Tab-separated table of N, CA, C and O in Angstrom:
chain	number	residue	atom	x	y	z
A	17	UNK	N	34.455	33.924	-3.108
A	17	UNK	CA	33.585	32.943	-3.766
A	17	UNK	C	33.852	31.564	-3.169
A	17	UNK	O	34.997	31.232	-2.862
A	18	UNK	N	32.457	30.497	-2.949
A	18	UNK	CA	32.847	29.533	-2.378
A	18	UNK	C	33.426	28.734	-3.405
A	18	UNK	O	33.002	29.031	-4.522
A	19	UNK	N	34.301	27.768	-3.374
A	19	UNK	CA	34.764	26.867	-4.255
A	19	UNK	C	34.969	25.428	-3.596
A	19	UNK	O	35.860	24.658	-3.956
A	20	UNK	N	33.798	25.079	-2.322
A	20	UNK	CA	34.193	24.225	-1.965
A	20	UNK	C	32.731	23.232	-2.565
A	20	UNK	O	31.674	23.811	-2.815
A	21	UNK	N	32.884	21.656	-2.740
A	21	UNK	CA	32.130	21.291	-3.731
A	21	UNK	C	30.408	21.085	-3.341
A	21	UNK	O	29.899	21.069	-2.221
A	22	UNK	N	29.989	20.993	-4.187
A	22	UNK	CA	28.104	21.059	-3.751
A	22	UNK	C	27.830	19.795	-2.946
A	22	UNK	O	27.122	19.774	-1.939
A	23	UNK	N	28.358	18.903	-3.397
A	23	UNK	CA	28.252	17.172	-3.041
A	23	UNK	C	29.176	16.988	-2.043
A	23	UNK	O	29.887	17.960	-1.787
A	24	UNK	N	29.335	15.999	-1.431
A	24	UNK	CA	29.985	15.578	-0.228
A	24	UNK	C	30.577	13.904	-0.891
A	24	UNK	O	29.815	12.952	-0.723
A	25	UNK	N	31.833	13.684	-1.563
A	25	UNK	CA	31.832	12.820	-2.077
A	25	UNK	C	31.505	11.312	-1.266
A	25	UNK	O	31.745	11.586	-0.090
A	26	UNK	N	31.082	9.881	-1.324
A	26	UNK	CA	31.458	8.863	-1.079
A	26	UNK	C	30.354	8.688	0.076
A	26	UNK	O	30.311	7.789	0.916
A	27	UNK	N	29.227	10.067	-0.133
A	27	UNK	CA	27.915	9.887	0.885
A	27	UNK	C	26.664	9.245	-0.179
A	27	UNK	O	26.249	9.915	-1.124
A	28	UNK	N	26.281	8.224	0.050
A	28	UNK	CA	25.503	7.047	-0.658
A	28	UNK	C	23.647	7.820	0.132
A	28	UNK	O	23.342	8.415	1.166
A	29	UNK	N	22.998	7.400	-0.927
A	29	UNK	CA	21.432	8.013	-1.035
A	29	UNK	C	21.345	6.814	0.310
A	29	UNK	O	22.203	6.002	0.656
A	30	UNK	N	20.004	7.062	0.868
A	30	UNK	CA	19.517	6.174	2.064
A	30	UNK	C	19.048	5.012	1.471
A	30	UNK	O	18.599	5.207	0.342
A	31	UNK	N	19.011	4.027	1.807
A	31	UNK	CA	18.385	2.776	1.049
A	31	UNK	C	16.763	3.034	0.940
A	31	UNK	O	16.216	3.630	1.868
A	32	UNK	N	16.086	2.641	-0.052
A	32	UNK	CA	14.589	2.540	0.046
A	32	UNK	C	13.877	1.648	0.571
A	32	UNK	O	12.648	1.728	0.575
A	33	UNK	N	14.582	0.588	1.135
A	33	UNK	CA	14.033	-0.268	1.932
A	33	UNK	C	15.075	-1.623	2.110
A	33	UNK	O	15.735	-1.986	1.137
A	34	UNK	N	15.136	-2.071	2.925
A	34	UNK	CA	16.203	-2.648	4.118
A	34	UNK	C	16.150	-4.273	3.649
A	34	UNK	O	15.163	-4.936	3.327
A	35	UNK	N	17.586	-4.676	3.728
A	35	UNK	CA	17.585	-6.406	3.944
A	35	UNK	C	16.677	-7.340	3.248
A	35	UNK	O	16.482	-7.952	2.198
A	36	UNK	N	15.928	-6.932	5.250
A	36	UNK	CA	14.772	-7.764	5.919
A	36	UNK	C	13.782	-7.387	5.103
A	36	UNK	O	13.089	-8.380	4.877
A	37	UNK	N	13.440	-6.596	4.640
A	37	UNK	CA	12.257	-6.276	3.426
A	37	UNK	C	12.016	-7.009	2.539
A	37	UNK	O	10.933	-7.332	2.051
A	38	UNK	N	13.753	-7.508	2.122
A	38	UNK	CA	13.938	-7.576	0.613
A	38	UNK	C	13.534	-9.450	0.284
A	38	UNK	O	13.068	-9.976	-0.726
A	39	UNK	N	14.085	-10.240	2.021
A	39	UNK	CA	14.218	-11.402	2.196
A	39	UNK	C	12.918	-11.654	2.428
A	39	UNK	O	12.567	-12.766	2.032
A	40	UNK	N	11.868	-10.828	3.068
A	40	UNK	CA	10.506	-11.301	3.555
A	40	UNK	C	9.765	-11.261	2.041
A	40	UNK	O	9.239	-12.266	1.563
A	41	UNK	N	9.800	-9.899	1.323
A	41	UNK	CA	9.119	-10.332	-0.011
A	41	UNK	C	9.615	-11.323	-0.968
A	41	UNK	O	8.866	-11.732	-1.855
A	42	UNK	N	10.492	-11.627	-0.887
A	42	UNK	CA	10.805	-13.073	-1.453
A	42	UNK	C	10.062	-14.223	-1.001
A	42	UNK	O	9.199	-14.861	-1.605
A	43	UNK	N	10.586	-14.404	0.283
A	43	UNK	CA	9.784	-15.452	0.706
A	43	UNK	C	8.559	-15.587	0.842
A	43	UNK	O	8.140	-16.694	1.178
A	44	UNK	N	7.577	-14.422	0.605
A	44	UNK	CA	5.999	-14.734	0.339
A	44	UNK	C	5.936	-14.712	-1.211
A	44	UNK	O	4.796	-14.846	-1.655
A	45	UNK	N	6.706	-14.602	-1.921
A	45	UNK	CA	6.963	-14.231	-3.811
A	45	UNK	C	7.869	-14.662	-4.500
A	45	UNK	O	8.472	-14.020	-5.359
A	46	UNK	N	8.083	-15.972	-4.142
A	46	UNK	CA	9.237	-16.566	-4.424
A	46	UNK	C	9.387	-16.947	-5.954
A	46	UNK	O	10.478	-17.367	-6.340
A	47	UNK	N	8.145	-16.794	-6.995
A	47	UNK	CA	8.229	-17.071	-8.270
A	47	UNK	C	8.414	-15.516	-8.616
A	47	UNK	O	9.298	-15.467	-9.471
A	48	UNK	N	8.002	-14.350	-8.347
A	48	UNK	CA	8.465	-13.208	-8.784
A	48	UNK	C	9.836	-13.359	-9.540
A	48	UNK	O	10.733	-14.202	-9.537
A	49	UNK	N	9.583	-12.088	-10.233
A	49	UNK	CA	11.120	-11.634	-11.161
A	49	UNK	C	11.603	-10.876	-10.545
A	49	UNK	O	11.178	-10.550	-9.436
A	50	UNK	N	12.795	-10.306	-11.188
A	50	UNK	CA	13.938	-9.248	-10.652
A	50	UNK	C	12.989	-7.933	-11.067
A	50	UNK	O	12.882	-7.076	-10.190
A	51	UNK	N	12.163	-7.661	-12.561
A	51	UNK	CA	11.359	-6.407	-12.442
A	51	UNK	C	10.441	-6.393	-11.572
A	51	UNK	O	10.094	-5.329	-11.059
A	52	UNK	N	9.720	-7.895	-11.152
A	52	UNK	CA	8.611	-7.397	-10.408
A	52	UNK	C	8.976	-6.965	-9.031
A	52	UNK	O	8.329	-6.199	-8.317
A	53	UNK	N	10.224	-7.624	-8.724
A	53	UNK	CA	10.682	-6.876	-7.379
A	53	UNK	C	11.235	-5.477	-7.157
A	53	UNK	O	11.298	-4.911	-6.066
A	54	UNK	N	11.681	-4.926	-8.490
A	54	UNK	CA	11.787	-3.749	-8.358
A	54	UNK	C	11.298	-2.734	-8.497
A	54	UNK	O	11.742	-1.620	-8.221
A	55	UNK	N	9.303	-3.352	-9.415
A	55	UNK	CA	8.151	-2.528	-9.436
A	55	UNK	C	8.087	-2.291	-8.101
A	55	UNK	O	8.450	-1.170	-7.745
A	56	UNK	N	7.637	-3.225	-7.085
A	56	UNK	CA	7.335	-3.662	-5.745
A	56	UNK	C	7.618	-2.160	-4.714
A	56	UNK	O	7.045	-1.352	-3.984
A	57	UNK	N	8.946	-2.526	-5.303
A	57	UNK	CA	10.434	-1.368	-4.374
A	57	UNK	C	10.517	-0.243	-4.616
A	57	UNK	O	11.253	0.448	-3.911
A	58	UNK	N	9.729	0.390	-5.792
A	58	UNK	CA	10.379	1.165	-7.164
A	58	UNK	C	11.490	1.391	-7.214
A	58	UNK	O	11.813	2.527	-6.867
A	59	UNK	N	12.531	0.485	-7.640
A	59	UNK	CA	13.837	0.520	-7.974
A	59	UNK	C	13.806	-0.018	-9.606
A	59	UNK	O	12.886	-0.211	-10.400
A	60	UNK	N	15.143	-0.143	-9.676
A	60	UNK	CA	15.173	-0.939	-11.085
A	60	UNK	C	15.630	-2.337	-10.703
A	60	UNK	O	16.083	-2.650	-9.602
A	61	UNK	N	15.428	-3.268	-11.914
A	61	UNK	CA	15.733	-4.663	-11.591
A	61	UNK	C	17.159	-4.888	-10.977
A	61	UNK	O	17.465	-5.577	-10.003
A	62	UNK	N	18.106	-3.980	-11.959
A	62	UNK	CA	19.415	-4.064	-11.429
A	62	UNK	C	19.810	-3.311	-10.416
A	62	UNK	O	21.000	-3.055	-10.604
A	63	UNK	N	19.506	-2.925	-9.640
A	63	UNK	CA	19.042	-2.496	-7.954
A	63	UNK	C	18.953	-4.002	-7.114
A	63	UNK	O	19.690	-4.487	-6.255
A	64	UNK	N	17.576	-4.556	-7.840
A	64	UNK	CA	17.466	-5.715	-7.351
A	64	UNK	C	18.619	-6.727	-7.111
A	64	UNK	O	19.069	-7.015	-6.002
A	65	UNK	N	19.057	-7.251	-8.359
A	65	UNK	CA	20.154	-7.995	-8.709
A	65	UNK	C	21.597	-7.544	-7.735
A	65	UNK	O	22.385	-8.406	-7.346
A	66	UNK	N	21.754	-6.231	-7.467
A	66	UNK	CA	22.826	-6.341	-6.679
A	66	UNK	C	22.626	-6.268	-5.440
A	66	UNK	O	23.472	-6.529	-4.584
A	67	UNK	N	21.829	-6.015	-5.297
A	67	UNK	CA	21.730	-6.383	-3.691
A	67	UNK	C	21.664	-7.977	-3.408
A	67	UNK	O	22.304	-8.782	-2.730
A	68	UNK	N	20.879	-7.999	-4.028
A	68	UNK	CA	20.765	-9.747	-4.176
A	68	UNK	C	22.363	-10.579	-4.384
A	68	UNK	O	22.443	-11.721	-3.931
A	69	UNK	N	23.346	-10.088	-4.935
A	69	UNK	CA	23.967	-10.356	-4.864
A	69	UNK	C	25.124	-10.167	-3.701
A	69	UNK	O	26.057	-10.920	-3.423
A	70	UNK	N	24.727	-8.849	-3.091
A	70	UNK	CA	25.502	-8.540	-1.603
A	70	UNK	C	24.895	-9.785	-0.623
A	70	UNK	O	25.549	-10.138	0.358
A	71	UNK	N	24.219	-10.119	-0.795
A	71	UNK	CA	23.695	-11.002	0.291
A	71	UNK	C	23.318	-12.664	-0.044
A	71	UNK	O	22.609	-13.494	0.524
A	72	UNK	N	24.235	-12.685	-1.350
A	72	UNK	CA	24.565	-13.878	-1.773
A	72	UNK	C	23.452	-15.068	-2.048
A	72	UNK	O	23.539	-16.283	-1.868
A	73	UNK	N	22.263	-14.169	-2.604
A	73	UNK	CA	21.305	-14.959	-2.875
A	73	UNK	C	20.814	-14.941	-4.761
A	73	UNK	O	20.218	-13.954	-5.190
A	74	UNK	N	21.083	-15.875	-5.505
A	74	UNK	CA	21.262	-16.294	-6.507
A	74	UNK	C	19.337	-16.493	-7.226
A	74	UNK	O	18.434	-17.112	-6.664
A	75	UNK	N	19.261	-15.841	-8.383
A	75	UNK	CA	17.745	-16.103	-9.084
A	75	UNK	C	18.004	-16.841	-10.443
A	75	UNK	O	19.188	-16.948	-10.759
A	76	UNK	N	17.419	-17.166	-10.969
A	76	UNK	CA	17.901	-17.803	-12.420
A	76	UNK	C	16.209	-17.428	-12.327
A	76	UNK	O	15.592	-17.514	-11.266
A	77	UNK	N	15.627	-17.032	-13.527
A	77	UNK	CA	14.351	-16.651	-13.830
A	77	UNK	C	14.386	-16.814	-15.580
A	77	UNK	O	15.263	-16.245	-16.229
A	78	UNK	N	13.534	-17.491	-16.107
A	78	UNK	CA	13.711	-17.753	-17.569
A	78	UNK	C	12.078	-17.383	-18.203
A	78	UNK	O	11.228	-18.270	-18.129
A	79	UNK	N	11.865	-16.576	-18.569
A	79	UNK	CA	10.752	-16.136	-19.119
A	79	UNK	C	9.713	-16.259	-20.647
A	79	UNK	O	8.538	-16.123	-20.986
A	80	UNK	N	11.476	-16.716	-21.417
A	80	UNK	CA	11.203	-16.864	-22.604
A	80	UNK	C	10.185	-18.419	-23.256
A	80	UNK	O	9.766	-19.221	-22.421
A	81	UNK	N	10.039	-18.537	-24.054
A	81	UNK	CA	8.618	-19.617	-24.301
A	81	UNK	C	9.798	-20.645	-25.300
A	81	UNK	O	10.411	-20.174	-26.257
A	82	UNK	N	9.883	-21.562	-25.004
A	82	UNK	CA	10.545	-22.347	-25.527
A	82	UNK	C	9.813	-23.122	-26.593
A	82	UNK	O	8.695	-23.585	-26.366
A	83	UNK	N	10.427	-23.273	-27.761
A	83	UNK	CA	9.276	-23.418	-29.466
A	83	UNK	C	10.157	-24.633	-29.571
A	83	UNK	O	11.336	-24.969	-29.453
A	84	UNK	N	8.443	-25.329	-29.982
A	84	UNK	CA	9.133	-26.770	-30.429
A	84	UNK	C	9.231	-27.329	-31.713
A	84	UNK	O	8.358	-27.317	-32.581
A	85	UNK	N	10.345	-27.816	-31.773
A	85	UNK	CA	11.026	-28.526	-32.987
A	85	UNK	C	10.908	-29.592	-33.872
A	85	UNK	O	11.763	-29.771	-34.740
């Protein structure tokens, strides 16, 4: 019987799309969000967010409606 494992540990899925992808749709979409970039990609936002963070590029995005007092 084989008992050696199904998976190949510490082998990562292929990226769905590269870098340079990620930096060019920004820069034509620069008010976009972290979901809309990861509709875009179909990833999830936090997909987005870390990559974004491997490559040391920072979003602050505030969506909420600020009520006045």
């Amino acid at each position: 019987e084989d008992l050696s494992p199904k998976y190949k540990r510490g082998r990562h899925k292929p990226k769905k799309f590269t870098d340079q992808d990620l930096l060019d749709y920004i820069e034509k979409n620069n008010d976009s969000t972290l979901l809309e970039i990861g509709n875009h990609f179909s990833v999830s936002d936090v997909a987005i967010h870390k990559r974004l963070k491997i490559l040391n590029i920072t979003r602050k995005k505030n969506n909420t409606i600020s009520r006045k007092r």
